[in-house]
Amino acid sequence: LPPPAARLPYVPQVSPMALLGKVTATTFALERPRCVFDGHADASDAVWLAVAFANASAAFRNPQCRAEVPPYKELLAARSYMTLETAAAAYSCSAPSPAALRVGGDTACGDQGTQDPCNGPLPSPGPYRVKFLLMGCGGPKAETRWSEPILLRTALSPSTIEAAPARPGSALVVTASILASLGAALAAAVLGALGVRGSLCHQGLGTGAFTRSSYRTHHIPPA
Amino acid sequence: MAKSDDCVHILQGLLVFGNVVIGMCGIALTAECIYVVSNPHGAYPLLKATENSDIHAAAWIGIFVGLALFALSILGIIAVIKASRTLLLVYIILMLITFAFEMASSITAATHQDSLTPNVFMKQMLERYQKSEPNNNSDNELTKTWDELMRQNHCCGVNGPSDWQEYTSAFRSTHSDADYPWPRACCVLDAKGLPVNLDGCKLGVSGYYNSNGCYDAISGPVNAHAWGVAWFGFAILCWTFCVLLGTMFYWSGIEY
């Protein structure tokens, strides 16, 4: 009976780097596990990523050989699959490390003629839990702990966006009321001026050079 | 009486000066509104798609109001110098009508500026960008405008690339989320128009994608036009108000 897989204390997690696309609706990006498998891995071993729905992770059984690895297309039926088969040397301390491990980035997965295991987009928002599994020729040699549940994004419909124009700004209200009162004041002034003109005519007030001379007649009764 | 003589002359001088300023402002308003009408900025198709062309109505009114102000200012100068009651009355009435029109134009331009919120553009972008069966030319134009906008201004979406993640869209229904978390135009492109680092762009590694939103690039020119028409109009109206008050005072002092 092969020895059970050694449990490593490493907990996989979503990449802590500032990446805007680290969790999308169908993919997520994991932190690359450096130096985790050194001391357990031989040159010929491969590290797999096991992805399971969060409520199915407890029921996951490590496959005993490569042929038993659950493929991507069985995800919905088996509630888990394994992917991202990589040589163990790629995760060693001395290996150069690219940014993150993207799960779900291969959109050709699931097409006719593509080989499973592959890294297809995840069909639902999850939540999912992942763990790394070091597989040798004789079966699993080491495994990490399960990660915390990873929930993918759910997009809202654009019809939920309130596109109604905002309430008129206060500057607009102030301006409109100033203009309206200016207009009203002018209208009032015109009416007032028309009225005053009427009475001015009667009183006959002169205002200097631009009036024609006004004649004041006194009626002198005959003595 | 010499004192009231001087008074009258000062008043006439002020009114003539006021009318000269109105005339010049009228010409400036006409020129500015012709510029707004004939010089659409790059984001104009987006504006047309919102079916909110108030700014154009306001600008057209502004053109005619400007010409009217210029003509009326000349009439006003003649009327003040000749001290003719009929001419001044005609001037005042026509100026009041022009005042009302300019008020309408100014308020329309200001409301237009207020009504263009980011949500308006975001909804339009999500529903129509890269729509797979374009109903009409305006969908194609909208897609082309957005692509140009994103490439030239190095921006993405309205508030940022996360717009494409937070909402489903016409784009999302034809482009898978795994391959296109956001459109290719959001990636930093090289001279040939191809992404510099496609994986970096998909992951959102800074430096390989445009992280700013395009709202500033859209609203900048739109607001500049609206501001020009609305607030310049408002300034002219305030000045015209003073000149008209003075003219009415002058008019009521003239005797037959």
JSON list of N, CA and C in Angstrom, two decimals, chain B residues 7 12 14 26 29 36 42 57 59 63 72-73 86 108 124 135 154 171 190 226 228 230 232 236-237 254:
[
{"chain": "B", "resi": 7, "resn": "CYS", "atom": "N", "xyz": [-25.87, 115.47, -16.04]},
{"chain": "B", "resi": 7, "resn": "CYS", "atom": "CA", "xyz": [-26.47, 114.19, -15.65]},
{"chain": "B", "resi": 7, "resn": "CYS", "atom": "C", "xyz": [-26.95, 113.44, -16.87]},
{"chain": "B", "resi": 12, "resn": "GLN", "atom": "N", "xyz": [-26.51, 109.32, -21.02]},
{"chain": "B", "resi": 12, "resn": "GLN", "atom": "CA", "xyz": [-26.42, 108.95, -22.43]},
{"chain": "B", "resi": 12, "resn": "GLN", "atom": "C", "xyz": [-25.10, 108.22, -22.72]},
{"chain": "B", "resi": 14, "resn": "LEU", "atom": "N", "xyz": [-23.23, 106.53, -20.65]},
{"chain": "B", "resi": 14, "resn": "LEU", "atom": "CA", "xyz": [-23.25, 105.19, -20.09]},
{"chain": "B", "resi": 14, "resn": "LEU", "atom": "C", "xyz": [-24.07, 104.24, -20.95]},
{"chain": "B", "resi": 26, "resn": "GLY", "atom": "N", "xyz": [-22.66, 90.33, -28.39]},
{"chain": "B", "resi": 26, "resn": "GLY", "atom": "CA", "xyz": [-23.54, 89.63, -29.33]},
{"chain": "B", "resi": 26, "resn": "GLY", "atom": "C", "xyz": [-22.75, 88.95, -30.43]},
{"chain": "B", "resi": 29, "resn": "LEU", "atom": "N", "xyz": [-20.99, 85.97, -28.97]},
{"chain": "B", "resi": 29, "resn": "LEU", "atom": "CA", "xyz": [-21.91, 84.86, -28.73]},
{"chain": "B", "resi": 29, "resn": "LEU", "atom": "C", "xyz": [-22.22, 84.14, -30.03]},
{"chain": "B", "resi": 36, "resn": "VAL", "atom": "N", "xyz": [-19.69, 75.95, -31.77]},
{"chain": "B", "resi": 36, "resn": "VAL", "atom": "CA", "xyz": [-20.25, 74.77, -31.10]},
{"chain": "B", "resi": 36, "resn": "VAL", "atom": "C", "xyz": [-21.06, 73.93, -32.08]},
{"chain": "B", "resi": 42, "resn": "GLY", "atom": "N", "xyz": [-14.91, 64.69, -30.71]},
{"chain": "B", "resi": 42, "resn": "GLY", "atom": "CA", "xyz": [-14.80, 63.28, -31.05]},
{"chain": "B", "resi": 42, "resn": "GLY", "atom": "C", "xyz": [-15.88, 62.41, -30.46]},
{"chain": "B", "resi": 57, "resn": "ALA", "atom": "N", "xyz": [-29.77, 72.81, -29.72]},
{"chain": "B", "resi": 57, "resn": "ALA", "atom": "CA", "xyz": [-30.88, 73.76, -29.75]},
{"chain": "B", "resi": 57, "resn": "ALA", "atom": "C", "xyz": [-30.42, 75.07, -29.11]},
{"chain": "B", "resi": 59, "resn": "ALA", "atom": "N", "xyz": [-27.43, 76.24, -28.82]},
{"chain": "B", "resi": 59, "resn": "ALA", "atom": "CA", "xyz": [-26.44, 76.95, -29.63]},
{"chain": "B", "resi": 59, "resn": "ALA", "atom": "C", "xyz": [-27.09, 77.64, -30.82]},
{"chain": "B", "resi": 63, "resn": "ILE", "atom": "N", "xyz": [-27.01, 81.67, -31.72]},
{"chain": "B", "resi": 63, "resn": "ILE", "atom": "CA", "xyz": [-26.54, 82.34, -32.94]},
{"chain": "B", "resi": 63, "resn": "ILE", "atom": "C", "xyz": [-27.46, 83.51, -33.26]},
{"chain": "B", "resi": 72, "resn": "LEU", "atom": "N", "xyz": [-29.70, 95.22, -32.31]},
{"chain": "B", "resi": 72, "resn": "LEU", "atom": "CA", "xyz": [-30.41, 96.05, -31.35]},
{"chain": "B", "resi": 72, "resn": "LEU", "atom": "C", "xyz": [-29.48, 97.03, -30.66]},
{"chain": "B", "resi": 73, "resn": "SER", "atom": "N", "xyz": [-28.24, 96.68, -30.47]},
{"chain": "B", "resi": 73, "resn": "SER", "atom": "CA", "xyz": [-27.33, 97.61, -29.80]},
{"chain": "B", "resi": 73, "resn": "SER", "atom": "C", "xyz": [-27.10, 98.83, -30.69]},
{"chain": "B", "resi": 86, "resn": "THR", "atom": "N", "xyz": [-40.03, 106.93, -29.45]},
{"chain": "B", "resi": 86, "resn": "THR", "atom": "CA", "xyz": [-40.53, 105.74, -30.18]},
{"chain": "B", "resi": 86, "resn": "THR", "atom": "C", "xyz": [-39.41, 104.74, -30.41]},
{"chain": "B", "resi": 108, "resn": "THR", "atom": "N", "xyz": [-31.27, 76.01, -21.09]},
{"chain": "B", "resi": 108, "resn": "THR", "atom": "CA", "xyz": [-31.21, 74.72, -21.79]},
{"chain": "B", "resi": 108, "resn": "THR", "atom": "C", "xyz": [-29.80, 74.18, -21.80]},
{"chain": "B", "resi": 124, "resn": "GLN", "atom": "N", "xyz": [-25.43, 53.07, -22.08]},
{"chain": "B", "resi": 124, "resn": "GLN", "atom": "CA", "xyz": [-25.39, 53.06, -23.54]},
{"chain": "B", "resi": 124, "resn": "GLN", "atom": "C", "xyz": [-24.25, 52.18, -24.02]},
{"chain": "B", "resi": 135, "resn": "ASN", "atom": "N", "xyz": [-28.56, 47.15, -35.13]},
{"chain": "B", "resi": 135, "resn": "ASN", "atom": "CA", "xyz": [-29.84, 47.53, -35.72]},
{"chain": "B", "resi": 135, "resn": "ASN", "atom": "C", "xyz": [-29.68, 48.61, -36.76]},
{"chain": "B", "resi": 154, "resn": "HIS", "atom": "N", "xyz": [-6.19, 56.37, -24.00]},
{"chain": "B", "resi": 154, "resn": "HIS", "atom": "CA", "xyz": [-5.63, 55.35, -23.09]},
{"chain": "B", "resi": 154, "resn": "HIS", "atom": "C", "xyz": [-6.54, 55.17, -21.88]},
{"chain": "B", "resi": 171, "resn": "PHE", "atom": "N", "xyz": [-21.34, 43.22, -25.47]},
{"chain": "B", "resi": 171, "resn": "PHE", "atom": "CA", "xyz": [-19.99, 42.73, -25.73]},
{"chain": "B", "resi": 171, "resn": "PHE", "atom": "C", "xyz": [-19.77, 41.36, -25.10]},
{"chain": "B", "resi": 190, "resn": "ASP", "atom": "N", "xyz": [0.68, 48.16, -29.07]},
{"chain": "B", "resi": 190, "resn": "ASP", "atom": "CA", "xyz": [1.93, 48.61, -29.68]},
{"chain": "B", "resi": 190, "resn": "ASP", "atom": "C", "xyz": [1.63, 49.35, -30.98]},
{"chain": "B", "resi": 226, "resn": "ALA", "atom": "N", "xyz": [-20.96, 73.33, -23.34]},
{"chain": "B", "resi": 226, "resn": "ALA", "atom": "CA", "xyz": [-22.15, 73.73, -22.60]},
{"chain": "B", "resi": 226, "resn": "ALA", "atom": "C", "xyz": [-21.86, 74.96, -21.74]},
{"chain": "B", "resi": 228, "resn": "GLY", "atom": "N", "xyz": [-19.65, 77.25, -22.27]},
{"chain": "B", "resi": 228, "resn": "GLY", "atom": "CA", "xyz": [-19.49, 78.43, -23.11]},
{"chain": "B", "resi": 228, "resn": "GLY", "atom": "C", "xyz": [-20.84, 79.05, -23.42]},
{"chain": "B", "resi": 230, "resn": "ALA", "atom": "N", "xyz": [-23.88, 78.41, -22.02]},
{"chain": "B", "resi": 230, "resn": "ALA", "atom": "CA", "xyz": [-24.76, 78.73, -20.88]},
{"chain": "B", "resi": 230, "resn": "ALA", "atom": "C", "xyz": [-24.26, 79.92, -20.10]},
{"chain": "B", "resi": 232, "resn": "PHE", "atom": "N", "xyz": [-21.73, 82.16, -20.60]},
{"chain": "B", "resi": 232, "resn": "PHE", "atom": "CA", "xyz": [-21.51, 83.40, -21.32]},
{"chain": "B", "resi": 232, "resn": "PHE", "atom": "C", "xyz": [-22.86, 84.07, -21.54]},
{"chain": "B", "resi": 236, "resn": "ILE", "atom": "N", "xyz": [-24.03, 87.83, -20.32]},
{"chain": "B", "resi": 236, "resn": "ILE", "atom": "CA", "xyz": [-24.59, 88.85, -21.21]},
{"chain": "B", "resi": 236, "resn": "ILE", "atom": "C", "xyz": [-25.94, 89.32, -20.67]},
{"chain": "B", "resi": 237, "resn": "LEU", "atom": "N", "xyz": [-26.73, 88.38, -20.17]},
{"chain": "B", "resi": 237, "resn": "LEU", "atom": "CA", "xyz": [-28.05, 88.76, -19.69]},
{"chain": "B", "resi": 237, "resn": "LEU", "atom": "C", "xyz": [-27.96, 89.69, -18.48]},
{"chain": "B", "resi": 254, "resn": "ILE", "atom": "N", "xyz": [-37.73, 111.33, -20.73]},
{"chain": "B", "resi": 254, "resn": "ILE", "atom": "CA", "xyz": [-37.86, 112.15, -21.95]},
{"chain": "B", "resi": 254, "resn": "ILE", "atom": "C", "xyz": [-39.28, 112.68, -22.04]}
]
